PDB file of C-alpha atoms in Angstrom:
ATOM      1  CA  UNK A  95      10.410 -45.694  -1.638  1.00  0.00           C
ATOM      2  CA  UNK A  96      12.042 -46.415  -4.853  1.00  0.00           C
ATOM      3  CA  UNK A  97      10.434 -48.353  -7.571  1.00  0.00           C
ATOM      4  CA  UNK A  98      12.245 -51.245  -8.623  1.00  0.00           C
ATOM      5  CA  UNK A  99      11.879 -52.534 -12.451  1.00  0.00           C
ATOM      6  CA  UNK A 100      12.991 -55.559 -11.406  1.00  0.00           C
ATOM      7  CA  UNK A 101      16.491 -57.436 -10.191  1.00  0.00           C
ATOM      8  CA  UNK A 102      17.284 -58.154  -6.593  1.00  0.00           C
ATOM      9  CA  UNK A 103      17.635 -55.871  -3.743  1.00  0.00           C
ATOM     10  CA  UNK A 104      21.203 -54.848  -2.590  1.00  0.00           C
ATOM     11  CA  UNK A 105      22.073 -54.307   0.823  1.00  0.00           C
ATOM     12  CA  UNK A 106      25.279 -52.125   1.871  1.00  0.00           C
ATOM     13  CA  UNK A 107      26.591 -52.332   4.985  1.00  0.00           C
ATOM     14  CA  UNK A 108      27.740 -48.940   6.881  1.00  0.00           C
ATOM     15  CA  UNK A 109      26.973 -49.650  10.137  1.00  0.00           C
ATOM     16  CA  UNK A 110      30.813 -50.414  11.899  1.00  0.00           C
ATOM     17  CA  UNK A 111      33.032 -48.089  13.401  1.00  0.00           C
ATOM     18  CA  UNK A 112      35.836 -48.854  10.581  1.00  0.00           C
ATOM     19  CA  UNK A 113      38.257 -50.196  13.574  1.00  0.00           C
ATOM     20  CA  UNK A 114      40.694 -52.100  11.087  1.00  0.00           C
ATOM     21  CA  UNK A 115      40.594 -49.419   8.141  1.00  0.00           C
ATOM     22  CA  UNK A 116      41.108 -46.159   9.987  1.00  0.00           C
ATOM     23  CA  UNK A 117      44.054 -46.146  11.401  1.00  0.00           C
ATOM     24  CA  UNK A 118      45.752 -46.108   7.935  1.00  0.00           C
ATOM     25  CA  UNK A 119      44.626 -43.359   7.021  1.00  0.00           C
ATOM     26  CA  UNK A 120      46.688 -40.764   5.600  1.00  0.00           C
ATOM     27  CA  UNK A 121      43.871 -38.252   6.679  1.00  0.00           C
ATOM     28  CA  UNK A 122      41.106 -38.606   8.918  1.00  0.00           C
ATOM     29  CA  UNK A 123      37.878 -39.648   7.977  1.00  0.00           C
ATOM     30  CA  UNK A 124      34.371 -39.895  10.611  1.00  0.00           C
ATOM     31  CA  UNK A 125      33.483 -43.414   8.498  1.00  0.00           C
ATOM     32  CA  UNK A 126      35.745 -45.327   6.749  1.00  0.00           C
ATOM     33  CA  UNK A 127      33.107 -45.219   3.789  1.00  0.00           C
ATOM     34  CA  UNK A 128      33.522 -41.715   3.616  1.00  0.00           C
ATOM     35  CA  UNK A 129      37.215 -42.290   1.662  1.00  0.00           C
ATOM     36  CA  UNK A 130      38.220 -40.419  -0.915  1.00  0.00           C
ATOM     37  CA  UNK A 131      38.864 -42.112  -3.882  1.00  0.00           C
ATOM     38  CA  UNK A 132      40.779 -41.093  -7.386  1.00  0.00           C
ATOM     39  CA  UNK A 133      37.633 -40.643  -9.262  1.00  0.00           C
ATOM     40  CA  UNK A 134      36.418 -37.836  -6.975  1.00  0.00           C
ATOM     41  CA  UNK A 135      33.895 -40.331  -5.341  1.00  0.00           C
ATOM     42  CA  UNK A 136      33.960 -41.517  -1.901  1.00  0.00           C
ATOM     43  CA  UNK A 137      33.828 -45.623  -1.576  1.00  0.00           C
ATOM     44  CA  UNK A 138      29.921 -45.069  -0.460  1.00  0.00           C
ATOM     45  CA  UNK A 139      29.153 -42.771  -3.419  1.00  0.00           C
ATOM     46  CA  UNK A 140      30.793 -44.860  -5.407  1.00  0.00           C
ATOM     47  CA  UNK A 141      28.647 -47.495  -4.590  1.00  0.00           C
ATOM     48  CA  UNK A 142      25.396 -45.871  -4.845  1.00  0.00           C
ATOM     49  CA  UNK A 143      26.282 -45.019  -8.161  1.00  0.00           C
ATOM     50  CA  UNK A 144      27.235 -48.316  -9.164  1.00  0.00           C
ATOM     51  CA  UNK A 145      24.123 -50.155  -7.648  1.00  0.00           C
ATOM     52  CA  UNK A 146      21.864 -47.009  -9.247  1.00  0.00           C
ATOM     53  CA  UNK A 147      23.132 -47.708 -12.609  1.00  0.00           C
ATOM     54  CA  UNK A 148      22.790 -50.950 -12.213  1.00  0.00           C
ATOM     55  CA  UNK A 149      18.873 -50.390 -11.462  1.00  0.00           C
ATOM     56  CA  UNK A 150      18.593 -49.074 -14.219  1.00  0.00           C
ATOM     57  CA  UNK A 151      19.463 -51.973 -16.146  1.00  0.00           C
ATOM     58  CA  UNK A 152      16.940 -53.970 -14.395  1.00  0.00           C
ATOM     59  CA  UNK A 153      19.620 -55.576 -12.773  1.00  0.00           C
ATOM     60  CA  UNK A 154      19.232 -54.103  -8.986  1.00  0.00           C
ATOM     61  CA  UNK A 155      15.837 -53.882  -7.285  1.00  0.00           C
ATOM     62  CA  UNK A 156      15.816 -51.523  -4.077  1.00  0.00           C
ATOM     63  CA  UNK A 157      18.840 -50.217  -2.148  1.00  0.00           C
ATOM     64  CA  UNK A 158      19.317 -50.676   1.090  1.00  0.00           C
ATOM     65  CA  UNK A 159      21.821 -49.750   3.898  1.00  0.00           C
ATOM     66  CA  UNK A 160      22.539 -50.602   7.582  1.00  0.00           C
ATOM     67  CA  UNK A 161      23.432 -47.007   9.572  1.00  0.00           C
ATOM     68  CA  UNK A 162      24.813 -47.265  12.865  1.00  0.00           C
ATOM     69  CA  UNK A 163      28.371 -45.262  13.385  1.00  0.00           C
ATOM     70  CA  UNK A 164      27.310 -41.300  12.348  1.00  0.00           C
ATOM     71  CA  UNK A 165      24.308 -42.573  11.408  1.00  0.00           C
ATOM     72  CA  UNK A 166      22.712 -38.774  10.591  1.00  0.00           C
ATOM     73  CA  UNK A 167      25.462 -37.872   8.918  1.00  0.00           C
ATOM     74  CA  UNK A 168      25.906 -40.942   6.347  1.00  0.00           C
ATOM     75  CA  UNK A 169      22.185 -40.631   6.087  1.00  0.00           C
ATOM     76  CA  UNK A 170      22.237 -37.357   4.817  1.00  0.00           C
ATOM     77  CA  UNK A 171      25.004 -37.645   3.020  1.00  0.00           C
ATOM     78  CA  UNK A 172      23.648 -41.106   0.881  1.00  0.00           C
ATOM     79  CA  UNK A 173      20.346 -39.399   0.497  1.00  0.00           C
ATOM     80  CA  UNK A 174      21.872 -36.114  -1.036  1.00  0.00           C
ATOM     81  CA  UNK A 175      22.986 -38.986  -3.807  1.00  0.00           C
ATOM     82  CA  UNK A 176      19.755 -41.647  -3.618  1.00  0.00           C
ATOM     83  CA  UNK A 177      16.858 -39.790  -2.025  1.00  0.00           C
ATOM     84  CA  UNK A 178      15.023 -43.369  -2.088  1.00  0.00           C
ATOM     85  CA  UNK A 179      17.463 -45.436  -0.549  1.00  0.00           C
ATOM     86  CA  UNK A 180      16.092 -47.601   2.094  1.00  0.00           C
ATOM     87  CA  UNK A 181      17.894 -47.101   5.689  1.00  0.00           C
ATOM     88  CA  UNK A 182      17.888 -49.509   8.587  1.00  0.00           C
ATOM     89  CA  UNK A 183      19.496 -49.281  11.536  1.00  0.00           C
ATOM     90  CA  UNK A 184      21.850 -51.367  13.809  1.00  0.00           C
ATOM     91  CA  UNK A 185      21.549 -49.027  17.158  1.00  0.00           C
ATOM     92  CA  UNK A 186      24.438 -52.358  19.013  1.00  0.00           C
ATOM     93  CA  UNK A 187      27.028 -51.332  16.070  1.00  0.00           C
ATOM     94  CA  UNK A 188      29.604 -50.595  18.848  1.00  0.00           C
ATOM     95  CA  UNK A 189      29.214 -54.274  20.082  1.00  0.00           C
ATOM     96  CA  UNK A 190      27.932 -55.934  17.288  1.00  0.00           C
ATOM     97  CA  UNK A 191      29.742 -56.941  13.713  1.00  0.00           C
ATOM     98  CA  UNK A 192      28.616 -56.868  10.284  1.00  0.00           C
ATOM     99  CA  UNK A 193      26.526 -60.158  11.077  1.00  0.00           C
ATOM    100  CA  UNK A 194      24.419 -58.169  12.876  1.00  0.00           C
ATOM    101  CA  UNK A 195      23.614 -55.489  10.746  1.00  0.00           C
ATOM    102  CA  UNK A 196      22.799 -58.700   7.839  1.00  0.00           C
ATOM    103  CA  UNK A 197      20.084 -60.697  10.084  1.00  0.00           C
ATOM    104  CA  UNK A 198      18.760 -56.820  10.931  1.00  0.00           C
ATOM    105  CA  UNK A 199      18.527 -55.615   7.264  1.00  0.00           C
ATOM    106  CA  UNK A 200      17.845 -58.918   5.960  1.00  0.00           C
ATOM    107  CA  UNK A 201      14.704 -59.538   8.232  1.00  0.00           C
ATOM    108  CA  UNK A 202      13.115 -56.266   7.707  1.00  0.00           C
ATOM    109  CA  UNK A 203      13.130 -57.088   3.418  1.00  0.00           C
ATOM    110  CA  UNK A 204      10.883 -59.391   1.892  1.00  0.00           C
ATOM    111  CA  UNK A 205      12.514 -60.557  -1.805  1.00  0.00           C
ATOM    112  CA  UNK A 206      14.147 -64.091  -2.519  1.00  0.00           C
ATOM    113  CA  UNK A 207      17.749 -63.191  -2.606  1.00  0.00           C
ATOM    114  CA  UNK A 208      20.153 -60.130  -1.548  1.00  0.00           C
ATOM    115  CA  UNK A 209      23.220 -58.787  -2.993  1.00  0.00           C
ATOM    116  CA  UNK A 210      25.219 -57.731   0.491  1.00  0.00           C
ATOM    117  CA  UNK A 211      27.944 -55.454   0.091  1.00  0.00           C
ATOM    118  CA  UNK A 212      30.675 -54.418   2.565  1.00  0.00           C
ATOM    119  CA  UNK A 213      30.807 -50.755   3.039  1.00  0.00           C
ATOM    120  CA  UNK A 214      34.657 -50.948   2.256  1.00  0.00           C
ATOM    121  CA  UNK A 215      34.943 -52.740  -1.454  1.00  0.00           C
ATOM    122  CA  UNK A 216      36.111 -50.467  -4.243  1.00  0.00           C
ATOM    123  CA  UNK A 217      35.419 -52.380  -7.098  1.00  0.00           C
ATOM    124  CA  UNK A 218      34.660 -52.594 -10.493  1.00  0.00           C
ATOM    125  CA  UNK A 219      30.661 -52.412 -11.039  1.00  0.00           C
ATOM    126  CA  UNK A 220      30.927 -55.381 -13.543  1.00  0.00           C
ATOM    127  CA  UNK A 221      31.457 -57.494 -10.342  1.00  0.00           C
ATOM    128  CA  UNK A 222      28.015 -56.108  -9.051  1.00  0.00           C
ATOM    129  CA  UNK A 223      26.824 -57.084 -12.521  1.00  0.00           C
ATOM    130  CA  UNK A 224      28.054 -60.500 -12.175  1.00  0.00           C
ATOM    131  CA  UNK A 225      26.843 -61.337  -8.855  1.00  0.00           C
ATOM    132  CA  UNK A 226      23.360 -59.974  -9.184  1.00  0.00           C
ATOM    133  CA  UNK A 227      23.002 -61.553 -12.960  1.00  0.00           C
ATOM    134  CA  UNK A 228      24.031 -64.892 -11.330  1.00  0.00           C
ATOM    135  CA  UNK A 229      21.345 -67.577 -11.355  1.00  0.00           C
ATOM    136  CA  UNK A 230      23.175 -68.698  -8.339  1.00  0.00           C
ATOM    137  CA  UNK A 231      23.616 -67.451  -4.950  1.00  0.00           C
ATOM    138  CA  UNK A 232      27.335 -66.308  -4.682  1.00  0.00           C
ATOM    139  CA  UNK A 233      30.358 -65.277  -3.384  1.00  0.00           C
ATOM    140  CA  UNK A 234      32.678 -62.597  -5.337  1.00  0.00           C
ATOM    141  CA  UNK A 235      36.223 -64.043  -5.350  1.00  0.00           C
ATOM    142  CA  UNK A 236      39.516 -62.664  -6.838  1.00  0.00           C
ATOM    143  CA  UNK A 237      41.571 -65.809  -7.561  1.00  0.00           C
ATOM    144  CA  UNK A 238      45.086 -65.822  -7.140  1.00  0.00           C
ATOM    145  CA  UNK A 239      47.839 -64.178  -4.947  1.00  0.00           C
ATOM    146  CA  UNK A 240      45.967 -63.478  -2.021  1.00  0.00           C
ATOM    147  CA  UNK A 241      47.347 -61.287   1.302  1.00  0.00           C
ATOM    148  CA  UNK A 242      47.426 -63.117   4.524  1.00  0.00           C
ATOM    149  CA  UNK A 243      44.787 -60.748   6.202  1.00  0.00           C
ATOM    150  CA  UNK A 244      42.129 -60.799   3.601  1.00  0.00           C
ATOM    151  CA  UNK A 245      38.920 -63.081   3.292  1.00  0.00           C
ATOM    152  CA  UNK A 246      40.074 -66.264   1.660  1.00  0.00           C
ATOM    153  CA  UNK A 247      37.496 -68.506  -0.381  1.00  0.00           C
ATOM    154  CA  UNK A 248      38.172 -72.400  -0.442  1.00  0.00           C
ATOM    155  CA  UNK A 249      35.931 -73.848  -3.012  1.00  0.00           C
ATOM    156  CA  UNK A 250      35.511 -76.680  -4.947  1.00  0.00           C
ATOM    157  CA  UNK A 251      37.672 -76.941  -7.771  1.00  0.00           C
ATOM    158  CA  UNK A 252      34.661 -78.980 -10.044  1.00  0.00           C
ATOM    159  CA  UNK A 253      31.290 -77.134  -8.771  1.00  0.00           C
ATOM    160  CA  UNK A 254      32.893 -73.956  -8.007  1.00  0.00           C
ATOM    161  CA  UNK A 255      30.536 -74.205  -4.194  1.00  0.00           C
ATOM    162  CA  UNK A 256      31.856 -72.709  -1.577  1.00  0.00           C
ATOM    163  CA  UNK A 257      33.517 -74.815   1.176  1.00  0.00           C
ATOM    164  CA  UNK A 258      35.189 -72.356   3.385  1.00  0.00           C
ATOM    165  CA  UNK A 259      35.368 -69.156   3.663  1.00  0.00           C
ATOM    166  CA  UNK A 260      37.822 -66.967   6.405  1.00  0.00           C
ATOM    167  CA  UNK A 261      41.065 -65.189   7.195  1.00  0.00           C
ATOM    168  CA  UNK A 262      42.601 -68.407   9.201  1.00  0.00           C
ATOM    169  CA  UNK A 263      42.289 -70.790   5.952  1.00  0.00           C
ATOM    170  CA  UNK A 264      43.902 -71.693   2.620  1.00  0.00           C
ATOM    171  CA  UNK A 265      41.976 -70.993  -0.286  1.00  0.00           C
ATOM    172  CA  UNK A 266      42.056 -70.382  -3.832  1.00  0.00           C
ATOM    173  CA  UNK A 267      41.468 -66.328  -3.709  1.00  0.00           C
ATOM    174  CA  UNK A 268      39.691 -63.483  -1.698  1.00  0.00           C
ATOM    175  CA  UNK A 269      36.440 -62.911  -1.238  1.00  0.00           C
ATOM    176  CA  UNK A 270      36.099 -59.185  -2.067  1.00  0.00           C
ATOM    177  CA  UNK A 271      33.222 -58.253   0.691  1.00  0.00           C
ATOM    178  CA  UNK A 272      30.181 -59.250  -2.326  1.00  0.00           C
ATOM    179  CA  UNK A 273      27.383 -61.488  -1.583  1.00  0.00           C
ATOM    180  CA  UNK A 274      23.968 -62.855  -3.301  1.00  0.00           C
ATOM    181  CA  UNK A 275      22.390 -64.803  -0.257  1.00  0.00           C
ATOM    182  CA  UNK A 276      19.138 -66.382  -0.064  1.00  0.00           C
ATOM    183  CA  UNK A 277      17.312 -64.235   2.002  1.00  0.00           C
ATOM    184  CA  UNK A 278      14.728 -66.090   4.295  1.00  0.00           C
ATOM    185  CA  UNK A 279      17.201 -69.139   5.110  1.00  0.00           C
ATOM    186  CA  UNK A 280      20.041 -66.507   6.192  1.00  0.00           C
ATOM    187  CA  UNK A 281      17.650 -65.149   8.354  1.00  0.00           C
ATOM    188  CA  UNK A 282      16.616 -67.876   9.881  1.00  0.00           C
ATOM    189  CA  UNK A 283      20.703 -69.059  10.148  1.00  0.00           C
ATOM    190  CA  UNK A 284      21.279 -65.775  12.308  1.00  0.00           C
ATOM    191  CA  UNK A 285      18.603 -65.362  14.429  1.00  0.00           C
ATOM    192  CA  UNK A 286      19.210 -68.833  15.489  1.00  0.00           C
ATOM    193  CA  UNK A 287      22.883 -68.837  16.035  1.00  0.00           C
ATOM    194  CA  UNK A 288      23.808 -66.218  18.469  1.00  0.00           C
ATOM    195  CA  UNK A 289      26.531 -65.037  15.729  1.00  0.00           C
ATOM    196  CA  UNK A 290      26.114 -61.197  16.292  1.00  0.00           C
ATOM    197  CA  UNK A 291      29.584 -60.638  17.354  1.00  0.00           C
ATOM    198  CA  UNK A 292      30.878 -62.570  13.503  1.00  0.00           C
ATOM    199  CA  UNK A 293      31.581 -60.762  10.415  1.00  0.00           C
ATOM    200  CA  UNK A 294      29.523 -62.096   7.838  1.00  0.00           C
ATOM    201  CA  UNK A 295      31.732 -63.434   5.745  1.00  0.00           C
ATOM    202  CA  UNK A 296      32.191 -65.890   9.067  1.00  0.00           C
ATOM    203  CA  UNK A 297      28.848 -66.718   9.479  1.00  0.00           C
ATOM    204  CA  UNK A 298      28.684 -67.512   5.255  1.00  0.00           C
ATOM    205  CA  UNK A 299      31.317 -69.713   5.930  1.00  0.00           C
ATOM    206  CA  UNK A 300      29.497 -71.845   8.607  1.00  0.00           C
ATOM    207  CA  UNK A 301      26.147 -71.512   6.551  1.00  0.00           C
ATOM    208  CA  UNK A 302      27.991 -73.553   3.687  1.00  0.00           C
ATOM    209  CA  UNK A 303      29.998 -76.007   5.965  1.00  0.00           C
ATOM    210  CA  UNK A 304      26.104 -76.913   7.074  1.00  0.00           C
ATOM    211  CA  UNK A 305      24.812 -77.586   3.763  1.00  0.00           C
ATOM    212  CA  UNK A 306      23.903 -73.931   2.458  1.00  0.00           C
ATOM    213  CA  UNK A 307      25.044 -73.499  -1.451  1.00  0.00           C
ATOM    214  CA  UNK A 308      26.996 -70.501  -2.401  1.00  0.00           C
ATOM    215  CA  UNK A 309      28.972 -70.595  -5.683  1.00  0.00           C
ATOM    216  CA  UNK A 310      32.247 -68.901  -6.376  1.00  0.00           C
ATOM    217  CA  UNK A 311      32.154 -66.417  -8.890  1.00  0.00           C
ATOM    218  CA  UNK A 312      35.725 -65.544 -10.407  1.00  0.00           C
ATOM    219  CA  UNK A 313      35.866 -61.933 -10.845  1.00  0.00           C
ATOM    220  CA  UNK A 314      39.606 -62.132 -10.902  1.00  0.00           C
ATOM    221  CA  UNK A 315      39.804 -60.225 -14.374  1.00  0.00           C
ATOM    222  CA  UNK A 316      37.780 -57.468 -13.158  1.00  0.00           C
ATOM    223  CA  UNK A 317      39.891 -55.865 -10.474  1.00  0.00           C
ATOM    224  CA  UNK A 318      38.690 -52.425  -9.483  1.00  0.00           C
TER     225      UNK A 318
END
């Protein structure tokens, strides 16, 4: 296990089958983490990386991921980069959605609050920065032109909270797949819900329109 020097835990999820990404591919891939980017890196390598740096830095505690879809080979493949990561596993990732693989990672860690991370989200690693620096628990949001079929953030325009957050709404910009969440009331929220089928961006969304405080945080000038 690695020791932390500090910061809050992250948690990536790599559980899902990639059902919306894959087929766009202009080659292949067994995990839509497994992507090859421009800088050589794959999005999951990137990741790692970013979140190891950011360790460093005090910033990041322990790194954790959800497995499910190839689950051997991702393992082996993270651990060739982070031999201390910390791997749970949804074994339901077939019926299940990245709600899921949140209340199982989530439950089996013990700090205050998580950064959550979609397995997809190229980014910059100053948003990763920003979110885990945050007093505040948080949702990453590009502000702006959005695209019909990604996460939109409503919030409100004076306290920056999050209202709404979801594919179906207007909003203000897109939530890039970044979360700080409080850990033991997000728990609680989905194991008492029945929202395993949800991604978690849906089941943020209802958390806040109950009363649950997440704050926007514009990371509009930091596109990856």
């Amino acid at each position: 296990k690695m020791v932390a020097n500090g910061g809050v835990p992250a948690l990536i999820f790599l559980a899902g089958n990639g059902t919306r990404l894959l087929p766009h591919l202009e080659e292949p891939q067994r995990h839509k983490s497994f992507v090859p980017l421009p800088d050589g890196n794959t999005i999951v390598s990137r990741q790692i990386k970013q979140l190891r740096t950011l360790r460093e830095e005090g910033l990041i505690a322990d790194i954790h991921v959800v497995l499910g879809n190839v689950a051997e080979e991702m393992e082996a493949y993270i651990r060739a980069i982070e031999p201390g990561l910390v791997v749970h596993m949804n074994h339901d990732y077939n019926t299940t959605n990245t709600a899921e693989s949140a209340r199982i990672g989530l439950q089996e860690m013990t700090e205050e609050s998580v950064v959550c991370i979609n397995g997809d989200v190229v980014m910059d690693i100053d948003i990763l920065r920003l979110s885990a620096r945050d007093e505040q628990n948080n949702v990453a949001v590009i502000c702006g032109d959005i695209d019909d079929e990604c996460v939109k953030a409503h919030f409100d325009e004076q306290t920056h909270m999050i209202e709404r957050l979801g594919k179906q709404i207007g909003g203000q910009g897109e939530a890039i797949g970044v979360y700080k969440v409080p850990r033991a009331p997000m728990v609680e929220f989905l194991n008492g819900k029945g929202l395993t089928n949800k991604y978690f961006d849906d089941v943020l969304s209802i958390y806040c329109e109950h009363g649950g405080a997440l704050k926007a945080v514009d990371v509009t000038h930091l596109k990856a």
